[in-house]
Amino acid sequence: MSEYRVVLDYGHGGEKAGAVYAGVQEKTVNLQLGNRIYDALHGLAQSNNSTRVILTRDSDEHIPLSIRYKLINQYHRSHPVNLVVSVHFNAAPSVPSANGFEVYYLEGSNNGTAAAKAIVDHVQQNGFKIRGRGYKTTASLGRNLAMIHKTHPPAVLIEAGFLSNDQDRANSIDATWQDSLAHAIAAGTWHYMASAAA
């Protein structure tokens, strides 16, 4: 494939704030981190190969999940998408010590497995705290995620950290932290696409 295609999906938006702790809204940090991933992917594309990055939102607006995955599937039919990356932050109010980066993927999906592992490997190599082994299936999570189960292209959902954890929350609003993590996620995404296309 002469052009890689990635869909970046930023969770929540508008009146749907997602997790909110100590004034930090998930919808906002999702958008901030996602935009940095967008920029990092374009930076990699300039030195390697062409990459088209499609966004499901680029501002603080709420677009229902059902509309987002239908638009992705519609686009995928005419312009095959290599990977969907949904960007989120986690929360565990009953376990404030819970922390770290994690990626979810569809059990039985070879592409989803490879993408999740590639992203986690690059994130871990860049010194970020990983939760457990860093990746798990939605089956082991115990619930379906629409952005993984309803999309036709391979998809992963990133939980970049826990807003219910003091350190992860502080990191989430730090521009330097966001930028470094975004570059690691972009590098992992690129590595997956290049390996899958080889």
mmCIF file of C-alpha atoms in Angstrom:
data_model
loop_
_atom_site.group_PDB
_atom_site.id
_atom_site.type_symbol
_atom_site.label_atom_id
_atom_site.label_comp_id
_atom_site.label_asym_id
_atom_site.label_seq_id
_atom_site.Cartn_x
_atom_site.Cartn_y
_atom_site.Cartn_z
ATOM 1 C CA MET A 1 0.000 0.000 0.000
ATOM 2 C CA SER A 2 1.472 3.346 -1.061
ATOM 3 C CA GLU A 3 -0.570 5.204 1.519
ATOM 4 C CA TYR A 4 -1.287 4.151 5.096
ATOM 5 C CA ARG A 5 -4.631 5.223 6.544
ATOM 6 C CA VAL A 6 -5.230 5.686 10.256
ATOM 7 C CA VAL A 7 -8.426 6.820 11.957
ATOM 8 C CA LEU A 8 -7.890 8.653 15.238
ATOM 9 C CA ASP A 9 -10.956 8.658 17.449
ATOM 10 C CA TYR A 10 -10.940 10.955 20.475
ATOM 11 C CA GLY A 11 -13.343 9.697 23.139
ATOM 12 C CA HIS A 12 -16.226 11.826 24.433
ATOM 13 C CA GLY A 13 -16.561 15.547 23.666
ATOM 14 C CA GLY A 14 -19.121 18.316 24.046
ATOM 15 C CA GLU A 15 -21.602 17.566 26.829
ATOM 16 C CA LYS A 16 -20.043 14.098 27.264
ATOM 17 C CA ALA A 17 -17.022 14.885 29.423
ATOM 18 C CA GLY A 18 -16.058 11.291 30.255
ATOM 19 C CA ALA A 19 -14.136 10.850 33.500
ATOM 20 C CA VAL A 20 -13.674 14.052 35.530
ATOM 21 C CA TYR A 21 -11.267 14.339 38.487
ATOM 22 C CA ALA A 22 -9.937 17.463 40.220
ATOM 23 C CA GLY A 23 -11.181 19.592 37.344
ATOM 24 C CA VAL A 24 -9.477 17.517 34.630
ATOM 25 C CA GLN A 25 -11.990 16.404 31.994
ATOM 26 C CA GLU A 26 -11.249 13.305 29.959
ATOM 27 C CA LYS A 27 -12.724 14.796 26.787
ATOM 28 C CA THR A 28 -10.138 17.597 26.940
ATOM 29 C CA VAL A 29 -7.023 15.494 27.530
ATOM 30 C CA ASN A 30 -8.217 12.967 24.919
ATOM 31 C CA LEU A 31 -8.348 15.775 22.369
ATOM 32 C CA GLN A 32 -4.992 17.226 23.420
ATOM 33 C CA LEU A 33 -3.148 13.899 23.351
ATOM 34 C CA GLY A 34 -4.916 12.849 20.159
ATOM 35 C CA ASN A 35 -3.913 16.008 18.327
ATOM 36 C CA ARG A 36 -0.307 15.398 19.330
ATOM 37 C CA ILE A 37 -0.533 11.829 17.977
ATOM 38 C CA TYR A 38 -1.942 13.311 14.761
ATOM 39 C CA ASP A 39 1.038 15.655 14.449
ATOM 40 C CA ALA A 40 3.515 12.890 15.288
ATOM 41 C CA LEU A 41 2.061 10.562 12.649
ATOM 42 C CA HIS A 42 2.413 13.274 10.018
ATOM 43 C CA GLY A 43 5.994 13.844 11.110
ATOM 44 C CA LEU A 44 6.775 10.157 10.599
ATOM 45 C CA ALA A 45 5.017 10.183 7.236
ATOM 46 C CA GLN A 46 7.262 12.935 5.919
ATOM 47 C CA SER A 47 10.361 10.820 6.485
ATOM 48 C CA ASN A 48 8.971 7.418 5.517
ATOM 49 C CA ASN A 49 5.822 7.157 3.436
ATOM 50 C CA SER A 50 2.550 8.935 2.926
ATOM 51 C CA THR A 51 -0.006 8.614 5.698
ATOM 52 C CA ARG A 52 -3.552 9.864 5.734
ATOM 53 C CA VAL A 53 -4.909 10.457 9.227
ATOM 54 C CA ILE A 54 -8.686 10.752 9.551
ATOM 55 C CA LEU A 55 -10.278 12.229 12.682
ATOM 56 C CA THR A 56 -13.718 11.446 14.067
ATOM 57 C CA ARG A 57 -13.664 14.846 15.794
ATOM 58 C CA ASP A 58 -11.199 17.733 15.877
ATOM 59 C CA SER A 59 -12.873 19.995 18.423
ATOM 60 C CA ASP A 60 -14.864 19.861 21.649
ATOM 61 C CA GLU A 61 -18.039 18.355 20.231
ATOM 62 C CA HIS A 62 -20.046 15.240 21.009
ATOM 63 C CA ILE A 63 -20.515 12.854 18.092
ATOM 64 C CA PRO A 64 -22.422 9.701 19.122
ATOM 65 C CA LEU A 65 -20.476 6.447 18.949
ATOM 66 C CA SER A 66 -22.985 4.960 16.517
ATOM 67 C CA ILE A 67 -22.332 7.771 14.059
ATOM 68 C CA ARG A 68 -18.562 7.574 14.500
ATOM 69 C CA TYR A 69 -18.206 3.866 13.792
ATOM 70 C CA LYS A 70 -20.683 4.003 10.893
ATOM 71 C CA LEU A 71 -18.688 6.810 9.277
ATOM 72 C CA ILE A 72 -15.472 4.812 9.758
ATOM 73 C CA ASN A 73 -17.006 1.732 8.141
ATOM 74 C CA GLN A 74 -18.392 3.776 5.277
ATOM 75 C CA TYR A 75 -14.987 5.328 4.601
ATOM 76 C CA HIS A 76 -13.258 1.938 4.947
ATOM 77 C CA ARG A 77 -15.374 0.442 2.142
ATOM 78 C CA SER A 78 -13.866 2.796 -0.439
ATOM 79 C CA HIS A 79 -10.552 3.675 1.250
ATOM 80 C CA PRO A 80 -9.252 0.686 3.268
ATOM 81 C CA VAL A 81 -8.131 1.768 6.736
ATOM 82 C CA ASN A 82 -5.050 0.140 8.288
ATOM 83 C CA LEU A 83 -5.959 0.890 11.900
ATOM 84 C CA VAL A 84 -8.441 2.706 14.117
ATOM 85 C CA VAL A 85 -6.902 4.148 17.290
ATOM 86 C CA SER A 86 -9.388 5.355 19.909
ATOM 87 C CA VAL A 87 -7.824 7.647 22.525
ATOM 88 C CA HIS A 88 -9.085 7.623 26.121
ATOM 89 C CA PHE A 89 -8.048 7.983 29.746
ATOM 90 C CA ASN A 90 -9.141 5.479 32.369
ATOM 91 C CA ALA A 91 -10.579 5.846 35.877
ATOM 92 C CA ALA A 92 -10.917 3.568 38.902
ATOM 93 C CA PRO A 93 -12.457 5.646 41.688
ATOM 94 C CA SER A 94 -12.505 2.723 44.129
ATOM 95 C CA VAL A 95 -8.791 1.996 43.524
ATOM 96 C CA PRO A 96 -6.946 5.344 43.509
ATOM 97 C CA SER A 97 -3.586 3.537 43.235
ATOM 98 C CA ALA A 98 -4.537 2.100 39.810
ATOM 99 C CA ASN A 99 -2.269 3.638 37.193
ATOM 100 C CA GLY A 100 -0.494 3.108 33.899
ATOM 101 C CA PHE A 101 -0.979 2.823 30.148
ATOM 102 C CA GLU A 102 -3.051 0.061 28.570
ATOM 103 C CA VAL A 103 -4.402 -0.935 25.146
ATOM 104 C CA TYR A 104 -7.530 -3.007 24.463
ATOM 105 C CA TYR A 105 -8.112 -5.065 21.327
ATOM 106 C CA LEU A 106 -10.473 -7.696 19.908
ATOM 107 C CA GLU A 107 -9.782 -11.285 20.926
ATOM 108 C CA GLY A 108 -8.935 -13.404 17.885
ATOM 109 C CA SER A 109 -7.886 -10.415 15.779
ATOM 110 C CA ASN A 110 -4.316 -10.959 14.596
ATOM 111 C CA ASN A 111 -4.107 -7.362 13.410
ATOM 112 C CA GLY A 112 -5.541 -6.015 16.644
ATOM 113 C CA THR A 113 -3.083 -8.092 18.656
ATOM 114 C CA ALA A 114 -0.117 -6.961 16.570
ATOM 115 C CA ALA A 115 -1.150 -3.303 16.731
ATOM 116 C CA ALA A 116 -1.690 -3.373 20.495
ATOM 117 C CA LYS A 117 1.663 -5.047 21.108
ATOM 118 C CA ALA A 118 3.520 -2.650 18.798
ATOM 119 C CA ILE A 119 2.051 0.403 20.516
ATOM 120 C CA VAL A 120 2.700 -0.929 24.021
ATOM 121 C CA ASP A 121 6.270 -1.928 23.119
ATOM 122 C CA HIS A 122 7.098 1.581 21.911
ATOM 123 C CA VAL A 123 5.395 3.240 24.865
ATOM 124 C CA GLN A 124 7.244 1.020 27.331
ATOM 125 C CA GLN A 125 10.577 1.517 25.559
ATOM 126 C CA ASN A 126 10.126 5.255 26.031
ATOM 127 C CA GLY A 127 9.876 4.887 29.803
ATOM 128 C CA PHE A 128 6.148 5.153 30.387
ATOM 129 C CA LYS A 129 4.421 3.177 33.133
ATOM 130 C CA ILE A 130 2.532 0.182 31.724
ATOM 131 C CA ARG A 131 -0.407 -1.401 33.527
ATOM 132 C CA GLY A 132 0.181 -5.154 33.766
ATOM 133 C CA ARG A 133 1.560 -6.400 30.472
ATOM 134 C CA GLY A 134 0.078 -3.348 28.761
ATOM 135 C CA TYR A 135 -2.520 -4.919 26.491
ATOM 136 C CA LYS A 136 -5.631 -7.024 26.957
ATOM 137 C CA THR A 137 -8.604 -8.272 24.967
ATOM 138 C CA THR A 138 -12.073 -6.870 25.455
ATOM 139 C CA ALA A 139 -13.058 -10.422 26.470
ATOM 140 C CA SER A 140 -10.657 -10.287 29.418
ATOM 141 C CA LEU A 141 -11.892 -6.774 30.146
ATOM 142 C CA GLY A 142 -15.364 -8.267 30.412
ATOM 143 C CA ARG A 143 -17.249 -5.976 28.056
ATOM 144 C CA ASN A 144 -17.600 -4.986 24.441
ATOM 145 C CA LEU A 145 -16.278 -1.645 23.228
ATOM 146 C CA ALA A 146 -18.142 -0.226 20.254
ATOM 147 C CA MET A 147 -15.055 1.313 18.661
ATOM 148 C CA ILE A 148 -13.501 -2.164 18.583
ATOM 149 C CA HIS A 149 -16.492 -4.448 18.080
ATOM 150 C CA LYS A 150 -18.479 -2.328 15.618
ATOM 151 C CA THR A 151 -15.703 -1.128 13.302
ATOM 152 C CA HIS A 152 -14.697 -3.155 10.259
ATOM 153 C CA PRO A 153 -10.994 -2.151 10.128
ATOM 154 C CA PRO A 154 -8.621 -3.396 12.853
ATOM 155 C CA ALA A 155 -9.041 -1.243 15.953
ATOM 156 C CA VAL A 156 -7.443 -0.647 19.342
ATOM 157 C CA LEU A 157 -8.535 1.505 22.255
ATOM 158 C CA ILE A 158 -5.856 3.277 24.274
ATOM 159 C CA GLU A 159 -6.284 4.101 27.953
ATOM 160 C CA ALA A 160 -3.387 6.522 28.399
ATOM 161 C CA GLY A 161 -3.565 6.623 32.196
ATOM 162 C CA PHE A 162 -5.948 6.902 35.146
ATOM 163 C CA LEU A 163 -7.447 10.304 35.867
ATOM 164 C CA SER A 164 -8.428 8.933 39.281
ATOM 165 C CA ASN A 165 -4.714 8.556 40.092
ATOM 166 C CA ASP A 166 -2.939 11.723 41.260
ATOM 167 C CA GLN A 167 0.281 11.153 39.290
ATOM 168 C CA ASP A 168 -1.408 9.972 36.086
ATOM 169 C CA ARG A 169 -3.771 12.951 36.261
ATOM 170 C CA ALA A 170 -0.869 15.378 36.694
ATOM 171 C CA ASN A 171 0.854 13.757 33.727
ATOM 172 C CA SER A 172 -2.289 13.985 31.602
ATOM 173 C CA ILE A 173 -2.209 17.792 31.558
ATOM 174 C CA ASP A 174 1.568 18.114 31.124
ATOM 175 C CA ALA A 175 2.405 19.162 27.574
ATOM 176 C CA THR A 176 5.850 17.535 27.592
ATOM 177 C CA TRP A 177 4.419 14.231 28.838
ATOM 178 C CA GLN A 178 1.651 14.356 26.238
ATOM 179 C CA ASP A 179 4.126 15.051 23.452
ATOM 180 C CA SER A 180 6.479 12.222 24.428
ATOM 181 C CA LEU A 181 3.639 9.720 24.780
ATOM 182 C CA ALA A 182 2.103 10.822 21.490
ATOM 183 C CA HIS A 183 5.368 10.211 19.660
ATOM 184 C CA ALA A 184 5.678 6.739 21.208
ATOM 185 C CA ILE A 185 2.091 5.857 20.228
ATOM 186 C CA ALA A 186 2.662 7.169 16.709
ATOM 187 C CA ALA A 187 5.886 5.166 16.383
ATOM 188 C CA GLY A 188 4.111 1.993 17.495
ATOM 189 C CA THR A 189 1.246 2.632 15.098
ATOM 190 C CA TRP A 190 3.695 3.220 12.261
ATOM 191 C CA HIS A 191 5.655 0.075 13.112
ATOM 192 C CA TYR A 192 2.458 -2.006 13.034
ATOM 193 C CA MET A 193 1.338 -0.614 9.665
ATOM 194 C CA ALA A 194 4.751 -1.058 8.046
ATOM 195 C CA SER A 195 5.044 -4.634 9.363
ATOM 196 C CA ALA A 196 1.512 -5.559 8.266
ATOM 197 C CA ALA A 197 2.124 -4.169 4.784
ATOM 198 C CA ALA A 198 5.488 -5.926 4.348
#
